Amino acid sequence: MVTQMAGPDPMALAVEAAWAFQGCTFPNPAVGAAVTDASGGILAVAAHEKAGGPHAEVLALQHAFALLTSDTAILALVDSGAIHDYLLAHHNGCFASCAIHVSLEPCSHHGKTPSCARLLAGVRMGRVVYAAADPNAEAAGGASILSEAGIRVEHQPSKAADDLIFPFVQWQTKPFVTFKWAQRLDGTIDGGIISGSESRCFVHAMRDAADLLVIGGNTVRTDRPTLDARMVEGKAPDILILSKRDDFDRTIPLFNVPGRKVMIASDLTAMDRYRNILVEGGPGMFESLQSRCDMYLCFVAPSSGGTIRFLQKRKQFEIRHLSRSGKDVKQWMVNG
Amino acid sequence: MVTQMAGPDPMALAVEAAWAFQGCTFPNPAVGAAVTDASGGILAVAAHEKAGGPHAEVLALQHAFALLTSDTAILALVDSGAIHDYLLAHHNGCFASCAIHVSLEPCSHHGKTPSCARLLAGVRMGRVVYAAADPNAEAAGGASILSEAGIRVEHQPSKAADDLIFPFVQWQTKPFVTFKWAQRLDGTIDGGIISGSESRCFVHAMRDAADLLVIGGNTVRTDRPTLDARMVEGKAPDILILSKRDDFDRTIPLFNVPGRKVMIASDLTAMDRYRNILVEGGPGMFESLQSRCDMYLCFVAPSSGGTIRFLQKRKQFEIRHLSRSGKDVKQWMVNG
């Protein structure tokens, strides 16, 4: 029989929240945070959405503060620095018997946003529990800052938290390659639009965060796609068109996005100059890029009716995260 | 861009918890409950697992009580009546500033377990929020009991809560039919075992709760299955074998489970005498039973490599719930 948890696990909720933005946070990691009160009740769960935006800890503190103090003015703030300042000025010890559970060690450095470790020390958080240690030399050291400030810190490593930052750990030293496809429940990909608008919007958010998008020559010739991030008003990534021939119509929008570099090559060497690479390809690309793929993102529409299957050979995956994406299923997978 | 909730929604967590036991609670509905503390922090989330076992409210109160009072002795109790008695004797007003969020109106009657409405009144719950009104005449009236006892009650109907009890509402008056199948991500079903042990175990829990299992004649001839609920030590449902011919080997275990009725028929009229019907069939059964199916349960293994697809025609589903089931995906769907 299925068994259920005794109560909601704040760290599990934090990791779950973070996965919603996996692929969208580059060069930052996907991070989630949950704040619990004196009884262990969960006050807030939040995730880092995008580099430059507030870190997970800041968003979780923002919502927990509003619940604890009934001062909802803080909810109108969107700038990370402004939320930091408000919390430091008004916390009045409200977090003294609270704990924050973060999937990754709170950052030590003042980058695009102020340091989370200093914020947590400043608001006198009762207890800080973090799962993964920060593998980034510049951002690491948050736990030490907290300990030195007299905050109770607990390191509770977990596979779930390590899986969450697998892309982040890899792009510290080498390219991370995500292969994305959309199919129906019957495995087919032909016969019109497959995935819904939420799924396509998410792919645009991933393109916005990717530094390189790899695509097949036939897709460019046939679909004449723009491959930008207009649905999220984001930047268009550089493009590598995998093709033996250079016979492309240079007037299509793909070639005319300002600031974008478009490369045409019959091999993947250009990938080595990038860190967060998204591949959008068909069954042929899938077979030929297998050895270079680190993670797979598959959207599955709850429908059937095509004739060409995306997966055409024997293959075993392991699901790393599963969620709904509008009417579709969204599943992150690795080789099984 | 993807957006995130301000904080965890207790009713959403309650509904989510309940879906884990959808199909396993007959003749009871699937129900979830979450208890929040004075700050709105979530103390406990629980679901009703099986008829005869504690209701969702009882399990949620059990865990919340342990957190609020640090009296963990209550966690050792498994009998619903024993948990009721312990809570009534020891609550000491600990729930006065708490709220319970229940996907369905707390039951009014003392059936296999004592009344949840009377328990919530007895422990002086600060506030009771329920989503769906109870459609069962015998169990309804819980909200009135609570109001009359001076408990603050709020009715907050939602589509999510109505979707959750769709089977329960239907089997009040007519049979509810669930079609279950397992396939790979590429849509195929041939070439050996597909789903993992968690998924197969869940199907046994569903068989235990079903009063009738419908199966095709060819499956019985070829696979010689037992079709019982041994993985959960449950009861074996009655069987309807859809077949024009009666040429079955009566020595196979299927025909020799004590207390089970096995029918062989070329039509579905026998279904009208049952309420919670599970169909386990192949593509042919799927096509011929379409007009009688109310919900679909599809397990998708993250693999590929077969040749025969389960879905062979154009079809549109709507996903009602999605979760992981061990290594597999488990999705509840209705006609889209």
mmCIF file of C-alpha atoms in Angstrom, chain B:
data_model
loop_
_atom_site.group_PDB
_atom_site.id
_atom_site.type_symbol
_atom_site.label_atom_id
_atom_site.label_comp_id
_atom_site.label_asym_id
_atom_site.label_seq_id
_atom_site.Cartn_x
_atom_site.Cartn_y
_atom_site.Cartn_z
ATOM 1 C CA MET B 1 7.589 33.141 -17.154
ATOM 2 C CA VAL B 2 6.459 30.576 -14.606
ATOM 3 C CA THR B 3 4.964 32.115 -11.459
ATOM 4 C CA GLN B 4 5.015 30.753 -7.948
ATOM 5 C CA MET B 5 2.554 30.779 -5.074
ATOM 6 C CA ALA B 6 2.999 33.258 -2.251
ATOM 7 C CA GLY B 7 2.984 30.472 0.305
ATOM 8 C CA PRO B 8 1.871 26.860 0.382
ATOM 9 C CA ASP B 9 -1.924 26.617 0.102
ATOM 10 C CA PRO B 10 -3.212 24.198 2.763
ATOM 11 C CA MET B 11 -6.284 23.213 0.722
ATOM 12 C CA ALA B 12 -4.149 22.500 -2.347
ATOM 13 C CA LEU B 13 -1.839 20.312 -0.230
ATOM 14 C CA ALA B 14 -4.874 18.494 1.204
ATOM 15 C CA VAL B 15 -6.267 17.758 -2.266
ATOM 16 C CA GLU B 16 -2.832 16.678 -3.492
ATOM 17 C CA ALA B 17 -2.414 14.286 -0.562
ATOM 18 C CA ALA B 18 -5.834 12.754 -1.208
ATOM 19 C CA TRP B 19 -5.054 11.898 -4.841
ATOM 20 C CA ALA B 20 -2.360 9.471 -3.678
ATOM 21 C CA PHE B 21 -5.195 7.170 -2.564
ATOM 22 C CA GLN B 22 -7.672 7.849 -5.367
ATOM 23 C CA GLY B 23 -9.140 4.521 -6.386
ATOM 24 C CA CYS B 24 -8.277 2.881 -3.036
ATOM 25 C CA THR B 25 -10.927 4.313 -0.683
ATOM 26 C CA PHE B 26 -14.201 2.788 -2.013
ATOM 27 C CA PRO B 27 -16.923 3.040 -0.777
ATOM 28 C CA ASN B 28 -15.475 6.141 0.886
ATOM 29 C CA PRO B 29 -14.318 9.197 -1.066
ATOM 30 C CA ALA B 30 -10.684 10.241 -1.430
ATOM 31 C CA VAL B 31 -10.241 13.019 1.152
ATOM 32 C CA GLY B 32 -7.309 15.152 2.264
ATOM 33 C CA ALA B 33 -6.869 17.484 5.238
ATOM 34 C CA ALA B 34 -4.287 20.025 6.379
ATOM 35 C CA VAL B 35 -3.971 21.689 9.793
ATOM 36 C CA THR B 36 -2.553 25.213 10.052
ATOM 37 C CA ASP B 37 -1.398 27.047 13.165
ATOM 38 C CA ALA B 38 -2.025 30.616 14.392
ATOM 39 C CA SER B 39 0.408 32.115 11.836
ATOM 40 C CA GLY B 40 -1.029 30.052 8.985
ATOM 41 C CA GLY B 41 1.961 27.703 9.048
ATOM 42 C CA ILE B 42 1.168 24.187 7.874
ATOM 43 C CA LEU B 43 1.472 21.665 10.699
ATOM 44 C CA ALA B 44 0.178 18.500 9.080
ATOM 45 C CA VAL B 45 -1.215 17.163 5.811
ATOM 46 C CA ALA B 46 -2.875 13.761 5.589
ATOM 47 C CA ALA B 47 -5.217 11.683 3.455
ATOM 48 C CA HIS B 48 -7.773 8.936 3.968
ATOM 49 C CA GLU B 49 -6.115 5.741 2.744
ATOM 50 C CA LYS B 50 -8.758 3.042 2.874
ATOM 51 C CA ALA B 51 -12.279 2.406 4.121
ATOM 52 C CA GLY B 52 -12.141 1.390 7.778
ATOM 53 C CA GLY B 53 -8.938 3.338 8.385
ATOM 54 C CA PRO B 54 -8.804 6.788 9.996
ATOM 55 C CA HIS B 55 -10.329 9.669 8.037
ATOM 56 C CA ALA B 56 -8.032 12.425 6.727
ATOM 57 C CA GLU B 57 -9.087 14.831 9.489
ATOM 58 C CA VAL B 58 -8.147 12.330 12.189
ATOM 59 C CA LEU B 59 -4.677 11.685 10.753
ATOM 60 C CA ALA B 60 -4.013 15.415 10.269
ATOM 61 C CA LEU B 61 -5.110 16.181 13.845
ATOM 62 C CA GLN B 62 -2.949 13.331 15.140
ATOM 63 C CA HIS B 63 0.210 14.777 13.602
ATOM 64 C CA ALA B 64 -0.653 18.410 14.403
ATOM 65 C CA PHE B 65 -1.318 17.442 18.032
ATOM 66 C CA ALA B 66 2.117 15.825 18.282
ATOM 67 C CA LEU B 67 3.777 18.990 16.917
ATOM 68 C CA LEU B 68 1.776 21.405 19.076
ATOM 69 C CA THR B 69 2.074 19.534 22.368
ATOM 70 C CA SER B 70 5.308 17.542 21.870
ATOM 71 C CA ASP B 71 3.256 14.568 23.139
ATOM 72 C CA THR B 72 4.318 12.002 20.553
ATOM 73 C CA ALA B 73 2.601 9.069 22.267
ATOM 74 C CA ILE B 74 -0.376 9.732 19.980
ATOM 75 C CA LEU B 75 1.718 8.822 16.929
ATOM 76 C CA ALA B 76 1.796 5.188 18.021
ATOM 77 C CA LEU B 77 -2.001 4.898 17.702
ATOM 78 C CA VAL B 78 -3.387 3.393 14.486
ATOM 79 C CA ASP B 79 -7.043 2.741 15.306
ATOM 80 C CA SER B 80 -9.303 5.637 14.434
ATOM 81 C CA GLY B 81 -11.391 5.322 17.576
ATOM 82 C CA ALA B 82 -8.271 5.291 19.749
ATOM 83 C CA ILE B 83 -6.953 8.473 18.079
ATOM 84 C CA HIS B 84 -10.362 10.139 18.543
ATOM 85 C CA ASP B 85 -10.415 9.248 22.243
ATOM 86 C CA TYR B 86 -6.831 10.408 22.817
ATOM 87 C CA LEU B 87 -7.449 13.757 21.113
ATOM 88 C CA LEU B 88 -10.688 14.371 23.035
ATOM 89 C CA ALA B 89 -9.032 13.538 26.341
ATOM 90 C CA HIS B 90 -5.765 15.447 25.861
ATOM 91 C CA HIS B 91 -6.328 18.365 23.436
ATOM 92 C CA ASN B 92 -6.463 20.915 26.292
ATOM 93 C CA GLY B 93 -7.400 23.685 23.857
ATOM 94 C CA CYS B 94 -4.263 23.283 21.724
ATOM 95 C CA PHE B 95 -6.264 23.717 18.476
ATOM 96 C CA ALA B 96 -7.976 26.961 19.572
ATOM 97 C CA SER B 97 -5.965 29.137 17.190
ATOM 98 C CA CYS B 98 -5.602 26.457 14.503
ATOM 99 C CA ALA B 99 -7.597 25.800 11.341
ATOM 100 C CA ILE B 100 -8.257 22.548 9.506
ATOM 101 C CA HIS B 101 -8.706 22.588 5.737
ATOM 102 C CA VAL B 102 -10.581 19.546 4.438
ATOM 103 C CA SER B 103 -11.308 18.733 0.800
ATOM 104 C CA LEU B 104 -14.764 17.398 1.789
ATOM 105 C CA GLU B 105 -17.286 18.365 4.479
ATOM 106 C CA PRO B 106 -16.372 16.458 7.677
ATOM 107 C CA CYS B 107 -18.621 13.434 8.125
ATOM 108 C CA SER B 108 -21.537 13.638 10.542
ATOM 109 C CA HIS B 109 -22.213 9.986 11.164
ATOM 110 C CA HIS B 110 -20.592 7.275 13.214
ATOM 111 C CA GLY B 111 -19.886 4.598 10.591
ATOM 112 C CA LYS B 112 -16.846 2.315 10.591
ATOM 113 C CA THR B 113 -15.111 5.167 12.461
ATOM 114 C CA PRO B 114 -16.533 7.903 14.766
ATOM 115 C CA SER B 115 -17.847 11.201 13.298
ATOM 116 C CA CYS B 116 -15.182 13.728 12.229
ATOM 117 C CA ALA B 117 -17.523 16.690 12.743
ATOM 118 C CA ARG B 118 -18.101 15.669 16.365
ATOM 119 C CA LEU B 119 -14.356 15.184 16.864
ATOM 120 C CA LEU B 120 -13.559 18.667 15.492
ATOM 121 C CA ALA B 121 -16.255 20.167 17.713
ATOM 122 C CA GLY B 122 -14.961 18.185 20.688
ATOM 123 C CA VAL B 123 -11.363 19.368 20.348
ATOM 124 C CA ARG B 124 -12.612 22.975 19.862
ATOM 125 C CA MET B 125 -10.933 23.508 16.487
ATOM 126 C CA GLY B 126 -10.509 27.264 15.884
ATOM 127 C CA ARG B 127 -11.785 27.137 12.311
ATOM 128 C CA VAL B 128 -12.923 24.477 9.827
ATOM 129 C CA VAL B 129 -12.615 25.163 6.086
ATOM 130 C CA TYR B 130 -14.090 22.589 3.735
ATOM 131 C CA ALA B 131 -14.241 22.569 -0.054
ATOM 132 C CA ALA B 132 -16.854 20.119 -1.358
ATOM 133 C CA ALA B 133 -20.201 19.572 0.357
ATOM 134 C CA ASP B 134 -20.836 15.888 1.155
ATOM 135 C CA PRO B 135 -23.112 14.406 -1.537
ATOM 136 C CA ASN B 136 -23.799 11.320 0.565
ATOM 137 C CA ALA B 137 -27.063 11.721 2.493
ATOM 138 C CA GLU B 138 -25.915 9.549 5.387
ATOM 139 C CA ALA B 139 -22.597 11.353 5.953
ATOM 140 C CA ALA B 140 -23.713 14.942 5.201
ATOM 141 C CA GLY B 141 -24.595 17.475 7.875
ATOM 142 C CA GLY B 142 -21.120 17.825 9.356
ATOM 143 C CA ALA B 143 -21.027 21.572 8.742
ATOM 144 C CA SER B 144 -24.279 22.031 10.696
ATOM 145 C CA ILE B 145 -22.972 19.998 13.625
ATOM 146 C CA LEU B 146 -19.895 22.210 13.745
ATOM 147 C CA SER B 147 -21.832 25.488 13.460
ATOM 148 C CA GLU B 148 -24.245 24.409 16.143
ATOM 149 C CA ALA B 149 -21.304 23.602 18.397
ATOM 150 C CA GLY B 150 -20.061 27.181 17.925
ATOM 151 C CA ILE B 151 -17.143 26.284 15.633
ATOM 152 C CA ARG B 152 -16.317 28.775 12.840
ATOM 153 C CA VAL B 153 -17.006 26.978 9.555
ATOM 154 C CA GLU B 154 -16.205 28.161 6.026
ATOM 155 C CA HIS B 155 -17.395 26.519 2.814
ATOM 156 C CA GLN B 156 -14.934 27.207 -0.029
ATOM 157 C CA PRO B 157 -16.010 25.126 -3.047
ATOM 158 C CA SER B 158 -13.403 24.461 -5.744
ATOM 159 C CA LYS B 159 -13.142 22.571 -9.019
ATOM 160 C CA ALA B 160 -10.096 20.728 -7.636
ATOM 161 C CA ALA B 161 -12.121 19.365 -4.721
ATOM 162 C CA ASP B 162 -15.044 18.462 -6.995
ATOM 163 C CA ASP B 163 -12.682 16.643 -9.386
ATOM 164 C CA LEU B 164 -11.279 14.695 -6.448
ATOM 165 C CA ILE B 165 -14.676 13.247 -5.460
ATOM 166 C CA PHE B 166 -15.949 12.712 -9.019
ATOM 167 C CA PRO B 167 -15.832 8.885 -8.567
ATOM 168 C CA PHE B 168 -17.523 9.061 -5.148
ATOM 169 C CA VAL B 169 -20.331 11.282 -6.442
ATOM 170 C CA GLN B 170 -20.959 8.950 -9.351
ATOM 171 C CA TRP B 171 -21.005 5.672 -7.459
ATOM 172 C CA GLN B 172 -23.766 7.053 -5.199
ATOM 173 C CA THR B 173 -26.115 6.360 -8.094
ATOM 174 C CA LYS B 174 -24.373 4.345 -10.827
ATOM 175 C CA PRO B 175 -21.209 2.376 -11.660
ATOM 176 C CA PHE B 176 -17.912 4.238 -11.900
ATOM 177 C CA VAL B 177 -15.508 2.712 -14.423
ATOM 178 C CA THR B 178 -11.736 3.207 -14.337
ATOM 179 C CA PHE B 179 -9.639 1.922 -17.248
ATOM 180 C CA LYS B 180 -6.034 1.212 -16.256
ATOM 181 C CA TRP B 181 -3.072 0.575 -18.496
ATOM 182 C CA ALA B 182 0.725 0.711 -18.372
ATOM 183 C CA GLN B 183 2.904 1.786 -21.278
ATOM 184 C CA ARG B 184 6.374 3.103 -22.021
ATOM 185 C CA LEU B 185 7.219 6.733 -22.861
ATOM 186 C CA ASP B 186 7.276 5.759 -26.536
ATOM 187 C CA GLY B 187 3.677 4.574 -26.207
ATOM 188 C CA THR B 188 4.483 0.855 -26.506
ATOM 189 C CA ILE B 189 3.206 -2.060 -24.443
ATOM 190 C CA ASP B 190 4.886 -5.215 -25.811
ATOM 191 C CA GLY B 191 8.191 -6.826 -24.890
ATOM 192 C CA GLY B 192 8.100 -7.701 -21.214
ATOM 193 C CA ILE B 193 7.292 -6.039 -17.896
ATOM 194 C CA ILE B 194 6.724 -2.293 -18.213
ATOM 195 C CA SER B 195 5.854 -0.717 -14.880
ATOM 196 C CA GLY B 196 7.765 -0.982 -11.598
ATOM 197 C CA SER B 197 6.755 -2.645 -8.345
ATOM 198 C CA GLU B 198 5.247 0.523 -6.801
ATOM 199 C CA SER B 199 2.888 0.862 -9.760
ATOM 200 C CA ARG B 200 1.907 -2.808 -9.665
ATOM 201 C CA CYS B 201 1.380 -2.569 -5.896
ATOM 202 C CA PHE B 202 -0.936 0.410 -6.391
ATOM 203 C CA VAL B 203 -2.998 -1.577 -8.886
ATOM 204 C CA HIS B 204 -3.377 -4.328 -6.284
ATOM 205 C CA ALA B 205 -4.657 -1.703 -3.795
ATOM 206 C CA MET B 206 -7.172 -0.626 -6.444
ATOM 207 C CA ARG B 207 -8.259 -4.234 -7.022
ATOM 208 C CA ASP B 208 -8.712 -4.582 -3.259
ATOM 209 C CA ALA B 209 -11.090 -1.580 -3.331
ATOM 210 C CA ALA B 210 -12.843 -2.502 -6.593
ATOM 211 C CA ASP B 211 -15.973 -4.644 -6.516
ATOM 212 C CA LEU B 212 -15.550 -5.771 -10.127
ATOM 213 C CA LEU B 213 -12.570 -6.252 -12.415
ATOM 214 C CA VAL B 214 -13.220 -6.455 -16.150
ATOM 215 C CA ILE B 215 -10.680 -8.233 -18.349
ATOM 216 C CA GLY B 216 -10.488 -9.554 -21.914
ATOM 217 C CA GLY B 217 -10.770 -13.240 -22.748
ATOM 218 C CA ASN B 218 -7.483 -13.316 -24.623
ATOM 219 C CA THR B 219 -5.600 -11.954 -21.606
ATOM 220 C CA VAL B 220 -6.963 -14.808 -19.502
ATOM 221 C CA ARG B 221 -6.111 -17.418 -22.182
ATOM 222 C CA THR B 222 -2.595 -16.080 -22.794
ATOM 223 C CA ASP B 223 -1.368 -14.689 -19.440
ATOM 224 C CA ARG B 224 -3.372 -16.997 -17.114
ATOM 225 C CA PRO B 225 -3.379 -14.199 -14.464
ATOM 226 C CA THR B 226 -4.679 -14.507 -10.890
ATOM 227 C CA LEU B 227 -5.927 -10.912 -10.763
ATOM 228 C CA ASP B 228 -5.999 -10.696 -6.994
ATOM 229 C CA ALA B 229 -4.632 -8.127 -4.524
ATOM 230 C CA ARG B 230 -1.895 -10.241 -2.919
ATOM 231 C CA MET B 231 0.715 -7.435 -2.953
ATOM 232 C CA VAL B 232 -1.430 -5.537 -0.436
ATOM 233 C CA GLU B 233 -2.928 -8.628 1.227
ATOM 234 C CA GLY B 234 -6.292 -7.439 -0.016
ATOM 235 C CA LYS B 235 -9.439 -9.123 -1.297
ATOM 236 C CA ALA B 236 -9.773 -10.298 -4.894
ATOM 237 C CA PRO B 237 -12.613 -8.543 -6.750
ATOM 238 C CA ASP B 238 -15.269 -10.342 -8.776
ATOM 239 C CA ILE B 239 -14.230 -10.842 -12.394
ATOM 240 C CA LEU B 240 -16.040 -10.223 -15.650
ATOM 241 C CA ILE B 241 -14.256 -11.877 -18.567
ATOM 242 C CA LEU B 242 -15.355 -10.273 -21.819
ATOM 243 C CA SER B 243 -15.426 -13.138 -24.297
ATOM 244 C CA LYS B 244 -17.682 -14.608 -26.959
ATOM 245 C CA ARG B 245 -16.351 -18.101 -26.183
ATOM 246 C CA ASP B 246 -16.189 -19.959 -22.871
ATOM 247 C CA ASP B 247 -13.119 -22.137 -23.405
ATOM 248 C CA PHE B 248 -11.145 -21.226 -20.297
ATOM 249 C CA ASP B 249 -8.944 -23.547 -18.294
ATOM 250 C CA ARG B 250 -10.828 -23.651 -14.958
ATOM 251 C CA THR B 251 -7.766 -24.909 -13.120
ATOM 252 C CA ILE B 252 -5.902 -21.583 -13.264
ATOM 253 C CA PRO B 253 -5.806 -19.573 -9.971
ATOM 254 C CA LEU B 254 -8.180 -16.868 -11.281
ATOM 255 C CA PHE B 255 -11.099 -19.310 -11.037
ATOM 256 C CA ASN B 256 -10.130 -20.632 -7.628
ATOM 257 C CA VAL B 257 -10.028 -17.632 -5.300
ATOM 258 C CA PRO B 258 -12.480 -18.245 -2.402
ATOM 259 C CA GLY B 259 -15.443 -15.849 -2.299
ATOM 260 C CA ARG B 260 -14.840 -14.512 -5.784
ATOM 261 C CA LYS B 261 -17.438 -14.668 -8.521
ATOM 262 C CA VAL B 262 -16.180 -15.091 -12.085
ATOM 263 C CA MET B 263 -18.530 -14.207 -14.950
ATOM 264 C CA ILE B 264 -17.953 -14.812 -18.638
ATOM 265 C CA ALA B 265 -20.033 -12.683 -21.004
ATOM 266 C CA SER B 266 -19.932 -11.109 -24.415
ATOM 267 C CA ASP B 267 -21.546 -7.881 -23.139
ATOM 268 C CA LEU B 268 -21.258 -5.487 -20.202
ATOM 269 C CA THR B 269 -24.681 -5.825 -18.574
ATOM 270 C CA ALA B 270 -23.136 -7.479 -15.493
ATOM 271 C CA MET B 271 -21.381 -4.147 -14.795
ATOM 272 C CA ASP B 272 -24.683 -2.558 -13.781
ATOM 273 C CA ARG B 273 -24.747 -4.600 -10.559
ATOM 274 C CA TYR B 274 -21.430 -3.082 -9.371
ATOM 275 C CA ARG B 275 -20.284 0.380 -8.317
ATOM 276 C CA ASN B 276 -16.486 0.626 -8.421
ATOM 277 C CA ILE B 277 -15.284 -1.111 -11.560
ATOM 278 C CA LEU B 278 -11.676 -1.483 -12.687
ATOM 279 C CA VAL B 279 -10.893 -2.446 -16.273
ATOM 280 C CA GLU B 280 -7.464 -3.842 -17.109
ATOM 281 C CA GLY B 281 -7.281 -4.308 -20.821
ATOM 282 C CA GLY B 282 -5.312 -3.869 -24.018
ATOM 283 C CA PRO B 283 -5.841 -1.601 -27.023
ATOM 284 C CA GLY B 284 -8.860 -3.582 -28.258
ATOM 285 C CA MET B 285 -10.686 -3.377 -24.914
ATOM 286 C CA PHE B 286 -9.797 0.311 -24.746
ATOM 287 C CA GLU B 287 -11.485 1.034 -28.068
ATOM 288 C CA SER B 288 -14.578 -1.031 -27.364
ATOM 289 C CA LEU B 289 -15.140 0.297 -23.813
ATOM 290 C CA GLN B 290 -14.575 4.004 -24.578
ATOM 291 C CA SER B 291 -18.218 4.967 -24.045
ATOM 292 C CA ARG B 292 -18.320 3.311 -20.598
ATOM 293 C CA CYS B 293 -15.045 4.705 -19.164
ATOM 294 C CA ASP B 294 -15.277 7.524 -16.619
ATOM 295 C CA MET B 295 -11.598 7.893 -15.769
ATOM 296 C CA TYR B 296 -8.286 6.543 -17.026
ATOM 297 C CA LEU B 297 -5.245 5.599 -14.978
ATOM 298 C CA CYS B 298 -2.116 5.426 -17.097
ATOM 299 C CA PHE B 299 1.311 4.381 -15.830
ATOM 300 C CA VAL B 300 4.164 5.531 -18.070
ATOM 301 C CA ALA B 301 7.558 3.910 -17.640
ATOM 302 C CA PRO B 302 10.458 6.216 -18.620
ATOM 303 C CA SER B 303 11.703 3.893 -21.325
ATOM 304 C CA SER B 304 11.246 2.897 -24.958
ATOM 305 C CA GLY B 305 11.748 -0.076 -27.202
ATOM 306 C CA GLY B 306 8.473 -1.884 -27.932
ATOM 307 C CA THR B 307 6.643 -2.068 -31.232
ATOM 308 C CA ILE B 308 2.907 -2.139 -30.349
ATOM 309 C CA ARG B 309 1.354 1.139 -29.232
ATOM 310 C CA PHE B 310 -1.466 1.184 -26.664
ATOM 311 C CA LEU B 311 -3.140 4.271 -28.146
ATOM 312 C CA GLN B 312 -3.788 3.528 -31.782
ATOM 313 C CA LYS B 313 -6.300 6.207 -32.723
ATOM 314 C CA ARG B 314 -6.621 9.968 -32.347
ATOM 315 C CA LYS B 315 -7.584 10.801 -28.776
ATOM 316 C CA GLN B 316 -7.510 13.769 -26.396
ATOM 317 C CA PHE B 317 -7.346 13.418 -22.617
ATOM 318 C CA GLU B 318 -7.371 15.910 -19.780
ATOM 319 C CA ILE B 319 -5.035 15.165 -16.885
ATOM 320 C CA ARG B 320 -6.747 15.250 -13.505
ATOM 321 C CA HIS B 321 -3.738 14.282 -11.419
ATOM 322 C CA LEU B 322 -0.081 13.581 -12.022
ATOM 323 C CA SER B 323 2.472 12.002 -9.717
ATOM 324 C CA ARG B 324 5.457 9.719 -9.621
ATOM 325 C CA SER B 325 4.953 6.058 -8.844
ATOM 326 C CA GLY B 326 8.395 4.667 -8.074
ATOM 327 C CA LYS B 327 10.331 4.990 -11.315
ATOM 328 C CA ASP B 328 7.131 5.521 -13.340
ATOM 329 C CA VAL B 329 4.710 8.347 -14.049
ATOM 330 C CA LYS B 330 1.136 7.841 -12.824
ATOM 331 C CA GLN B 331 -1.522 9.954 -14.453
ATOM 332 C CA TRP B 332 -5.252 10.093 -13.854
ATOM 333 C CA MET B 333 -7.129 11.350 -16.907
ATOM 334 C CA VAL B 334 -10.629 11.957 -18.218
ATOM 335 C CA ASN B 335 -11.811 12.443 -21.791
ATOM 336 C CA GLY B 336 -10.467 15.770 -23.057
#
